[in-house]
Amino acid sequence: MRRLLLTAATTTAAALTLAACGTTEPAADGSKEKTSEAITLTDSTGAKVKLDGPAKKVVATEWNEVESLITLGVDPVGVADVKGYKIWGSAVPLRNEPKDIGTRGEPSMDTIASLSPDLIVASSDLPDAAVKQLRKVAPVLEIKSADASDQIGQMFENLDLIAKATGTTDKAEAARESFDAKVAEGKKTLADAGLAGADVAFADGYVTSNQVSLRPYTGGSLIGSVNERLGLKNAWKVKGDPVYGLGTTDVEGLTGLPEDVQFAYIGNDGDKSSNPFAGQLKKNAVWTSLPFVKAGDVHRLPDGIWMFGGPRSMEAYIDALVDALQK
């Protein structure tokens, strides 16, 4: 993922409408035969997207879109950075072997065109010039990647939009019900363990030129929003960005956290620069002197839970966090 992931562009507030109409032509025997089921959608930019019918061959330019398709039972024919998804999104694994269409910031137009997709689902993080080129290849459904004012609402708005484009609205509803049930289960388990209202700080970090950078997930992040749904209190005081709700800090910035905070993070063994907590910080005097570090209240969650994913990633996160906090 890392810093290349989140060069987020601000987009217009998402508008979501669906109009489907069926047309019929008389059959030779005089009966009516359904020949098409056109779908018209309005994407997050306000653009109209017209499809001849539910999309079957779909390309996705960002990993949260890939996860949405998998959740909806649609195996994408093209995925940006397949290797990276297998490392960072393994909690919601690919069920097929899609074509790698290039990087998430610069997809290959030629590769996508060779797949003859019915639909391209494009992230709002993608440059406008790239989206313009994609529209010459196939219909493009652009979705708003994140919204710090309502991350969970945006997550389901995106899922619902892709579901309408692929004719899988029943599976979107099932995913919503499953997520709500998981939140309720996790909240009860934490409350029964005496952890209701506990201070939690979630972060990730990376190392560049031997310099450690840490990234707090504030209450405006998807992870932060899920924590609050679980009845936990976000301990970060730093301000997050308006799209992903992510802040920036260094090791000294951790001294402002409550002494009894539960500190959770995700690294990845497949990305060696992504886990300073198990590397450089072990020898850092500030880190080792922190009360919550001394108390053993630092929890590494399992690899492969995509922190910017959909409801299935967040269910995996809830299971991992609840388990960690009870130990």
Short mmCIF file of N, CA and C in Angstrom, two decimals, residues 38-184:
data_model
loop_
_atom_site.label_atom_id
_atom_site.label_comp_id
_atom_site.label_asym_id
_atom_site.label_seq_id
_atom_site.Cartn_x
_atom_site.Cartn_y
_atom_site.Cartn_z
N ALA A 38 -31.28 -2.86 -20.04
CA ALA A 38 -30.34 -1.75 -19.94
C ALA A 38 -30.32 -1.18 -18.53
N ILE A 39 -29.15 -0.76 -18.12
CA ILE A 39 -28.96 -0.16 -16.79
C ILE A 39 -28.30 1.20 -16.97
N THR A 40 -28.84 2.20 -16.29
CA THR A 40 -28.23 3.52 -16.27
C THR A 40 -27.93 3.89 -14.83
N LEU A 41 -26.68 4.21 -14.56
CA LEU A 41 -26.24 4.57 -13.22
C LEU A 41 -25.64 5.97 -13.21
N THR A 42 -25.68 6.61 -12.07
CA THR A 42 -24.97 7.87 -11.86
C THR A 42 -23.84 7.60 -10.88
N ASP A 43 -22.60 7.84 -11.32
CA ASP A 43 -21.47 7.53 -10.44
C ASP A 43 -21.16 8.68 -9.50
N SER A 44 -20.07 8.58 -8.76
CA SER A 44 -19.77 9.55 -7.70
C SER A 44 -19.43 10.94 -8.26
N THR A 45 -19.11 11.02 -9.53
CA THR A 45 -18.80 12.32 -10.13
C THR A 45 -20.02 12.96 -10.76
N GLY A 46 -21.15 12.26 -10.77
CA GLY A 46 -22.35 12.75 -11.42
C GLY A 46 -22.46 12.30 -12.87
N ALA A 47 -21.49 11.53 -13.34
CA ALA A 47 -21.52 11.06 -14.73
C ALA A 47 -22.51 9.91 -14.88
N LYS A 48 -23.22 9.89 -16.02
CA LYS A 48 -24.13 8.81 -16.34
C LYS A 48 -23.35 7.65 -16.94
N VAL A 49 -23.63 6.46 -16.47
CA VAL A 49 -22.97 5.26 -16.97
C VAL A 49 -24.06 4.32 -17.49
N LYS A 50 -23.99 3.99 -18.78
CA LYS A 50 -25.01 3.14 -19.39
C LYS A 50 -24.42 1.78 -19.73
N LEU A 51 -25.12 0.75 -19.30
CA LEU A 51 -24.71 -0.62 -19.56
C LEU A 51 -25.84 -1.35 -20.27
N ASP A 52 -25.49 -2.29 -21.14
CA ASP A 52 -26.51 -3.07 -21.85
C ASP A 52 -27.22 -4.04 -20.91
N GLY A 53 -26.54 -4.38 -19.84
CA GLY A 53 -27.08 -5.30 -18.84
C GLY A 53 -26.10 -5.41 -17.70
N PRO A 54 -26.36 -6.25 -16.71
CA PRO A 54 -25.42 -6.41 -15.60
C PRO A 54 -24.03 -6.77 -16.11
N ALA A 55 -23.02 -6.05 -15.64
CA ALA A 55 -21.65 -6.27 -16.09
C ALA A 55 -21.12 -7.60 -15.56
N LYS A 56 -20.48 -8.36 -16.42
CA LYS A 56 -19.89 -9.65 -16.06
C LYS A 56 -18.37 -9.60 -16.11
N LYS A 57 -17.83 -8.95 -17.14
CA LYS A 57 -16.37 -8.83 -17.28
C LYS A 57 -15.96 -7.45 -16.75
N VAL A 58 -15.46 -7.43 -15.53
CA VAL A 58 -15.21 -6.16 -14.84
C VAL A 58 -13.73 -6.02 -14.50
N VAL A 59 -13.20 -4.83 -14.73
CA VAL A 59 -11.84 -4.47 -14.36
C VAL A 59 -11.90 -3.50 -13.18
N ALA A 60 -11.00 -3.65 -12.21
CA ALA A 60 -10.97 -2.76 -11.05
C ALA A 60 -9.58 -2.14 -10.91
N THR A 61 -9.54 -0.83 -10.70
CA THR A 61 -8.26 -0.12 -10.62
C THR A 61 -7.77 0.09 -9.20
N GLU A 62 -8.57 -0.28 -8.20
CA GLU A 62 -8.17 -0.08 -6.80
C GLU A 62 -8.63 -1.27 -5.99
N TRP A 63 -7.93 -1.54 -4.88
CA TRP A 63 -8.17 -2.77 -4.13
C TRP A 63 -9.50 -2.79 -3.39
N ASN A 64 -10.00 -1.66 -2.93
CA ASN A 64 -11.31 -1.70 -2.27
C ASN A 64 -12.40 -2.10 -3.26
N GLU A 65 -12.22 -1.72 -4.54
CA GLU A 65 -13.17 -2.11 -5.58
C GLU A 65 -13.06 -3.60 -5.88
N VAL A 66 -11.82 -4.11 -5.85
CA VAL A 66 -11.61 -5.54 -6.04
C VAL A 66 -12.34 -6.31 -4.95
N GLU A 67 -12.17 -5.87 -3.70
CA GLU A 67 -12.84 -6.55 -2.61
C GLU A 67 -14.36 -6.50 -2.75
N SER A 68 -14.88 -5.35 -3.18
CA SER A 68 -16.34 -5.24 -3.37
C SER A 68 -16.82 -6.27 -4.38
N LEU A 69 -16.11 -6.40 -5.48
CA LEU A 69 -16.50 -7.37 -6.51
C LEU A 69 -16.47 -8.79 -5.97
N ILE A 70 -15.42 -9.15 -5.24
CA ILE A 70 -15.32 -10.49 -4.68
C ILE A 70 -16.48 -10.73 -3.71
N THR A 71 -16.78 -9.75 -2.87
CA THR A 71 -17.88 -9.84 -1.92
C THR A 71 -19.20 -10.09 -2.63
N LEU A 72 -19.34 -9.50 -3.80
CA LEU A 72 -20.58 -9.62 -4.57
C LEU A 72 -20.60 -10.85 -5.47
N GLY A 73 -19.57 -11.68 -5.38
CA GLY A 73 -19.54 -12.89 -6.18
C GLY A 73 -19.09 -12.70 -7.61
N VAL A 74 -18.47 -11.55 -7.89
CA VAL A 74 -17.99 -11.25 -9.24
C VAL A 74 -16.47 -11.32 -9.25
N ASP A 75 -15.90 -12.20 -10.04
CA ASP A 75 -14.45 -12.32 -10.13
C ASP A 75 -13.93 -11.36 -11.20
N PRO A 76 -13.19 -10.32 -10.80
CA PRO A 76 -12.71 -9.34 -11.78
C PRO A 76 -11.76 -9.98 -12.78
N VAL A 77 -11.87 -9.55 -14.04
CA VAL A 77 -10.98 -10.09 -15.07
C VAL A 77 -9.65 -9.35 -15.08
N GLY A 78 -9.63 -8.14 -14.54
CA GLY A 78 -8.41 -7.35 -14.47
C GLY A 78 -8.31 -6.64 -13.13
N VAL A 79 -7.11 -6.67 -12.53
CA VAL A 79 -6.89 -6.08 -11.21
C VAL A 79 -5.55 -5.34 -11.23
N ALA A 80 -5.52 -4.16 -10.65
CA ALA A 80 -4.26 -3.42 -10.53
C ALA A 80 -3.40 -4.03 -9.44
N ASP A 81 -2.12 -4.26 -9.77
CA ASP A 81 -1.14 -4.78 -8.81
C ASP A 81 -1.66 -6.03 -8.10
N VAL A 82 -1.81 -7.10 -8.85
CA VAL A 82 -2.32 -8.36 -8.30
C VAL A 82 -1.44 -8.85 -7.15
N LYS A 83 -0.13 -8.78 -7.31
CA LYS A 83 0.78 -9.25 -6.27
C LYS A 83 0.56 -8.47 -4.97
N GLY A 84 0.43 -7.14 -5.08
CA GLY A 84 0.20 -6.32 -3.91
C GLY A 84 -1.10 -6.67 -3.22
N TYR A 85 -2.16 -6.92 -4.00
CA TYR A 85 -3.44 -7.28 -3.39
C TYR A 85 -3.31 -8.59 -2.62
N LYS A 86 -2.59 -9.55 -3.18
CA LYS A 86 -2.44 -10.83 -2.50
C LYS A 86 -1.68 -10.68 -1.19
N ILE A 87 -0.82 -9.66 -1.09
CA ILE A 87 -0.09 -9.41 0.15
C ILE A 87 -0.96 -8.66 1.16
N TRP A 88 -1.60 -7.59 0.70
CA TRP A 88 -2.30 -6.70 1.62
C TRP A 88 -3.78 -7.02 1.79
N GLY A 89 -4.38 -7.77 0.87
CA GLY A 89 -5.81 -8.04 0.95
C GLY A 89 -6.16 -9.50 1.07
N SER A 90 -5.27 -10.29 1.64
CA SER A 90 -5.48 -11.74 1.67
C SER A 90 -6.64 -12.17 2.56
N ALA A 91 -7.15 -11.29 3.41
CA ALA A 91 -8.31 -11.63 4.22
C ALA A 91 -9.55 -11.82 3.36
N VAL A 92 -9.55 -11.20 2.18
CA VAL A 92 -10.63 -11.38 1.19
C VAL A 92 -9.94 -11.80 -0.11
N PRO A 93 -9.55 -13.07 -0.22
CA PRO A 93 -8.67 -13.50 -1.31
C PRO A 93 -9.34 -13.53 -2.68
N LEU A 94 -8.53 -13.35 -3.69
CA LEU A 94 -8.98 -13.56 -5.07
C LEU A 94 -9.35 -15.02 -5.24
N ARG A 95 -10.40 -15.28 -6.01
CA ARG A 95 -10.81 -16.66 -6.29
C ARG A 95 -10.42 -17.09 -7.69
N ASN A 96 -9.89 -16.14 -8.46
CA ASN A 96 -9.46 -16.45 -9.81
C ASN A 96 -8.05 -15.90 -10.01
N GLU A 97 -7.55 -15.95 -11.21
CA GLU A 97 -6.24 -15.39 -11.54
C GLU A 97 -6.44 -14.27 -12.56
N PRO A 98 -6.81 -13.08 -12.08
CA PRO A 98 -7.08 -11.98 -13.00
C PRO A 98 -5.81 -11.47 -13.67
N LYS A 99 -5.99 -10.78 -14.77
CA LYS A 99 -4.87 -10.15 -15.45
C LYS A 99 -4.41 -8.95 -14.65
N ASP A 100 -3.10 -8.81 -14.49
CA ASP A 100 -2.55 -7.64 -13.81
C ASP A 100 -2.55 -6.49 -14.81
N ILE A 101 -3.25 -5.41 -14.47
CA ILE A 101 -3.40 -4.29 -15.40
C ILE A 101 -2.40 -3.16 -15.14
N GLY A 102 -1.41 -3.43 -14.28
CA GLY A 102 -0.42 -2.39 -13.98
C GLY A 102 -0.59 -1.86 -12.58
N THR A 103 -0.02 -0.70 -12.32
CA THR A 103 -0.10 -0.12 -10.98
C THR A 103 -1.44 0.53 -10.75
N ARG A 104 -1.75 0.79 -9.48
CA ARG A 104 -3.03 1.39 -9.15
C ARG A 104 -3.08 2.86 -9.55
N GLY A 105 -1.93 3.50 -9.68
CA GLY A 105 -1.91 4.89 -10.11
C GLY A 105 -1.80 5.06 -11.61
N GLU A 106 -1.26 4.03 -12.28
CA GLU A 106 -1.05 4.11 -13.73
C GLU A 106 -1.41 2.78 -14.39
N PRO A 107 -2.69 2.49 -14.54
CA PRO A 107 -3.09 1.24 -15.20
C PRO A 107 -2.72 1.27 -16.68
N SER A 108 -2.48 0.09 -17.23
CA SER A 108 -2.14 -0.04 -18.65
C SER A 108 -3.40 -0.05 -19.49
N MET A 109 -3.56 0.96 -20.32
CA MET A 109 -4.74 1.05 -21.17
C MET A 109 -4.78 -0.10 -22.17
N ASP A 110 -3.63 -0.47 -22.71
CA ASP A 110 -3.58 -1.55 -23.70
C ASP A 110 -3.99 -2.87 -23.07
N THR A 111 -3.51 -3.12 -21.84
CA THR A 111 -3.86 -4.37 -21.17
C THR A 111 -5.35 -4.42 -20.88
N ILE A 112 -5.90 -3.32 -20.41
CA ILE A 112 -7.34 -3.28 -20.11
C ILE A 112 -8.14 -3.48 -21.38
N ALA A 113 -7.75 -2.82 -22.46
CA ALA A 113 -8.47 -2.94 -23.74
C ALA A 113 -8.45 -4.38 -24.23
N SER A 114 -7.34 -5.09 -23.99
CA SER A 114 -7.24 -6.48 -24.47
C SER A 114 -8.22 -7.41 -23.76
N LEU A 115 -8.72 -6.99 -22.60
CA LEU A 115 -9.67 -7.80 -21.84
C LEU A 115 -11.11 -7.61 -22.29
N SER A 116 -11.36 -6.60 -23.12
CA SER A 116 -12.72 -6.28 -23.61
C SER A 116 -13.74 -6.28 -22.48
N PRO A 117 -13.52 -5.47 -21.44
CA PRO A 117 -14.42 -5.49 -20.28
C PRO A 117 -15.79 -4.87 -20.59
N ASP A 118 -16.79 -5.34 -19.84
CA ASP A 118 -18.11 -4.71 -19.88
C ASP A 118 -18.11 -3.41 -19.08
N LEU A 119 -17.23 -3.37 -18.06
CA LEU A 119 -17.23 -2.24 -17.14
C LEU A 119 -15.85 -2.10 -16.50
N ILE A 120 -15.43 -0.85 -16.30
CA ILE A 120 -14.22 -0.55 -15.53
C ILE A 120 -14.65 0.21 -14.29
N VAL A 121 -14.33 -0.32 -13.12
CA VAL A 121 -14.61 0.39 -11.87
C VAL A 121 -13.34 1.14 -11.49
N ALA A 122 -13.43 2.46 -11.48
CA ALA A 122 -12.25 3.30 -11.27
C ALA A 122 -12.37 4.09 -9.98
N SER A 123 -11.26 4.18 -9.28
CA SER A 123 -11.21 4.91 -8.02
C SER A 123 -11.11 6.41 -8.25
N SER A 124 -11.66 7.18 -7.33
CA SER A 124 -11.53 8.63 -7.38
C SER A 124 -10.09 9.07 -7.14
N ASP A 125 -9.23 8.14 -6.67
CA ASP A 125 -7.82 8.45 -6.51
C ASP A 125 -7.08 8.46 -7.85
N LEU A 126 -7.69 7.92 -8.88
CA LEU A 126 -7.03 7.85 -10.19
C LEU A 126 -7.04 9.22 -10.84
N PRO A 127 -5.94 9.62 -11.48
CA PRO A 127 -5.89 10.93 -12.15
C PRO A 127 -7.00 11.07 -13.20
N ASP A 128 -7.54 12.29 -13.33
CA ASP A 128 -8.61 12.53 -14.29
C ASP A 128 -8.21 12.14 -15.71
N ALA A 129 -6.95 12.37 -16.06
CA ALA A 129 -6.49 12.04 -17.41
C ALA A 129 -6.58 10.54 -17.66
N ALA A 130 -6.29 9.75 -16.64
CA ALA A 130 -6.36 8.30 -16.78
C ALA A 130 -7.81 7.85 -16.94
N VAL A 131 -8.72 8.44 -16.16
CA VAL A 131 -10.13 8.09 -16.27
C VAL A 131 -10.65 8.44 -17.66
N LYS A 132 -10.23 9.57 -18.18
CA LYS A 132 -10.65 9.98 -19.52
C LYS A 132 -10.22 8.96 -20.56
N GLN A 133 -9.01 8.45 -20.42
CA GLN A 133 -8.53 7.41 -21.34
C GLN A 133 -9.32 6.12 -21.18
N LEU A 134 -9.63 5.76 -19.93
CA LEU A 134 -10.37 4.54 -19.68
C LEU A 134 -11.76 4.57 -20.33
N ARG A 135 -12.36 5.75 -20.35
CA ARG A 135 -13.70 5.87 -20.93
C ARG A 135 -13.71 5.58 -22.43
N LYS A 136 -12.54 5.64 -23.06
CA LYS A 136 -12.44 5.29 -24.48
C LYS A 136 -12.40 3.78 -24.68
N VAL A 137 -12.15 3.05 -23.59
CA VAL A 137 -12.04 1.59 -23.66
C VAL A 137 -13.36 0.91 -23.37
N ALA A 138 -14.05 1.37 -22.32
CA ALA A 138 -15.29 0.74 -21.87
C ALA A 138 -16.01 1.70 -20.93
N PRO A 139 -17.28 1.43 -20.60
CA PRO A 139 -17.96 2.26 -19.60
C PRO A 139 -17.18 2.26 -18.29
N VAL A 140 -17.07 3.44 -17.68
CA VAL A 140 -16.32 3.60 -16.43
C VAL A 140 -17.26 4.03 -15.32
N LEU A 141 -17.25 3.29 -14.24
CA LEU A 141 -18.01 3.65 -13.04
C LEU A 141 -17.00 4.15 -12.02
N GLU A 142 -17.00 5.45 -11.78
CA GLU A 142 -16.04 6.03 -10.84
C GLU A 142 -16.67 6.10 -9.46
N ILE A 143 -15.95 5.60 -8.47
CA ILE A 143 -16.46 5.62 -7.11
C ILE A 143 -15.55 6.45 -6.21
N LYS A 144 -16.15 7.02 -5.19
CA LYS A 144 -15.41 7.82 -4.22
C LYS A 144 -14.75 6.89 -3.22
N SER A 145 -13.44 6.87 -3.19
CA SER A 145 -12.71 5.88 -2.40
C SER A 145 -13.01 5.96 -0.91
N ALA A 146 -13.14 7.16 -0.39
CA ALA A 146 -13.30 7.30 1.06
C ALA A 146 -13.88 8.67 1.36
N ASP A 147 -14.40 8.81 2.59
CA ASP A 147 -14.97 10.08 3.03
C ASP A 147 -14.89 10.12 4.55
N ALA A 148 -13.98 10.94 5.07
CA ALA A 148 -13.74 10.97 6.51
C ALA A 148 -14.97 11.40 7.31
N SER A 149 -15.95 12.01 6.67
CA SER A 149 -17.15 12.42 7.40
C SER A 149 -18.12 11.26 7.62
N ASP A 150 -17.97 10.18 6.84
CA ASP A 150 -18.86 9.02 6.99
C ASP A 150 -18.25 7.83 6.26
N GLN A 151 -17.22 7.24 6.83
CA GLN A 151 -16.51 6.17 6.13
C GLN A 151 -17.38 4.93 5.93
N ILE A 152 -18.11 4.53 6.94
CA ILE A 152 -18.92 3.31 6.82
C ILE A 152 -20.05 3.52 5.83
N GLY A 153 -20.66 4.70 5.86
CA GLY A 153 -21.70 5.00 4.88
C GLY A 153 -21.16 4.98 3.47
N GLN A 154 -19.95 5.56 3.27
CA GLN A 154 -19.33 5.56 1.95
C GLN A 154 -18.98 4.15 1.51
N MET A 155 -18.51 3.32 2.43
CA MET A 155 -18.18 1.93 2.12
C MET A 155 -19.38 1.21 1.54
N PHE A 156 -20.53 1.37 2.15
CA PHE A 156 -21.72 0.68 1.66
C PHE A 156 -22.32 1.36 0.43
N GLU A 157 -22.17 2.65 0.31
CA GLU A 157 -22.63 3.33 -0.90
C GLU A 157 -21.87 2.80 -2.11
N ASN A 158 -20.55 2.62 -1.94
CA ASN A 158 -19.74 2.08 -3.03
C ASN A 158 -20.15 0.65 -3.36
N LEU A 159 -20.34 -0.17 -2.32
CA LEU A 159 -20.74 -1.56 -2.54
C LEU A 159 -22.08 -1.63 -3.26
N ASP A 160 -23.03 -0.80 -2.85
CA ASP A 160 -24.35 -0.80 -3.47
C ASP A 160 -24.28 -0.38 -4.94
N LEU A 161 -23.45 0.61 -5.22
CA LEU A 161 -23.33 1.09 -6.60
C LEU A 161 -22.77 0.00 -7.51
N ILE A 162 -21.71 -0.66 -7.05
CA ILE A 162 -21.11 -1.74 -7.84
C ILE A 162 -22.10 -2.90 -7.96
N ALA A 163 -22.87 -3.16 -6.91
CA ALA A 163 -23.86 -4.23 -6.95
C ALA A 163 -24.93 -3.97 -8.01
N LYS A 164 -25.35 -2.73 -8.12
CA LYS A 164 -26.37 -2.39 -9.11
C LYS A 164 -25.82 -2.53 -10.53
N ALA A 165 -24.53 -2.25 -10.68
CA ALA A 165 -23.91 -2.37 -12.01
C ALA A 165 -23.71 -3.83 -12.40
N THR A 166 -23.63 -4.71 -11.40
CA THR A 166 -23.35 -6.12 -11.68
C THR A 166 -24.55 -7.03 -11.40
N GLY A 167 -25.68 -6.46 -11.04
CA GLY A 167 -26.88 -7.25 -10.80
C GLY A 167 -26.79 -8.14 -9.57
N THR A 168 -26.13 -7.64 -8.52
CA THR A 168 -25.90 -8.46 -7.32
C THR A 168 -26.36 -7.75 -6.05
N THR A 169 -27.46 -7.03 -6.13
CA THR A 169 -27.92 -6.23 -4.98
C THR A 169 -28.28 -7.11 -3.78
N ASP A 170 -28.69 -8.36 -4.04
CA ASP A 170 -29.02 -9.24 -2.92
C ASP A 170 -27.78 -9.56 -2.09
N LYS A 171 -26.65 -9.71 -2.76
CA LYS A 171 -25.41 -10.00 -2.04
C LYS A 171 -24.89 -8.77 -1.30
N ALA A 172 -25.17 -7.59 -1.82
CA ALA A 172 -24.79 -6.37 -1.11
C ALA A 172 -25.58 -6.26 0.19
N GLU A 173 -26.84 -6.58 0.14
CA GLU A 173 -27.66 -6.52 1.34
C GLU A 173 -27.21 -7.56 2.36
N ALA A 174 -26.85 -8.74 1.88
CA ALA A 174 -26.36 -9.77 2.78
C ALA A 174 -25.06 -9.34 3.46
N ALA A 175 -24.20 -8.65 2.70
CA ALA A 175 -22.93 -8.16 3.26
C ALA A 175 -23.18 -7.12 4.34
N ARG A 176 -24.16 -6.27 4.14
CA ARG A 176 -24.51 -5.26 5.15
C ARG A 176 -25.01 -5.93 6.43
N GLU A 177 -25.87 -6.91 6.27
CA GLU A 177 -26.42 -7.60 7.44
C GLU A 177 -25.33 -8.34 8.20
N SER A 178 -24.40 -8.95 7.47
CA SER A 178 -23.30 -9.67 8.10
C SER A 178 -22.40 -8.71 8.88
N PHE A 179 -22.11 -7.56 8.29
CA PHE A 179 -21.27 -6.56 8.96
C PHE A 179 -21.94 -6.07 10.24
N ASP A 180 -23.22 -5.72 10.16
CA ASP A 180 -23.93 -5.22 11.34
C ASP A 180 -23.93 -6.27 12.45
N ALA A 181 -24.11 -7.53 12.08
CA ALA A 181 -24.11 -8.59 13.08
C ALA A 181 -22.73 -8.75 13.72
N LYS A 182 -21.68 -8.60 12.92
CA LYS A 182 -20.32 -8.72 13.45
C LYS A 182 -20.00 -7.57 14.40
N VAL A 183 -20.44 -6.36 14.07
CA VAL A 183 -20.24 -5.22 14.96
C VAL A 183 -20.95 -5.46 16.30
N ALA A 184 -22.20 -5.91 16.23
CA ALA A 184 -22.96 -6.15 17.46
C ALA A 184 -22.29 -7.23 18.31
#
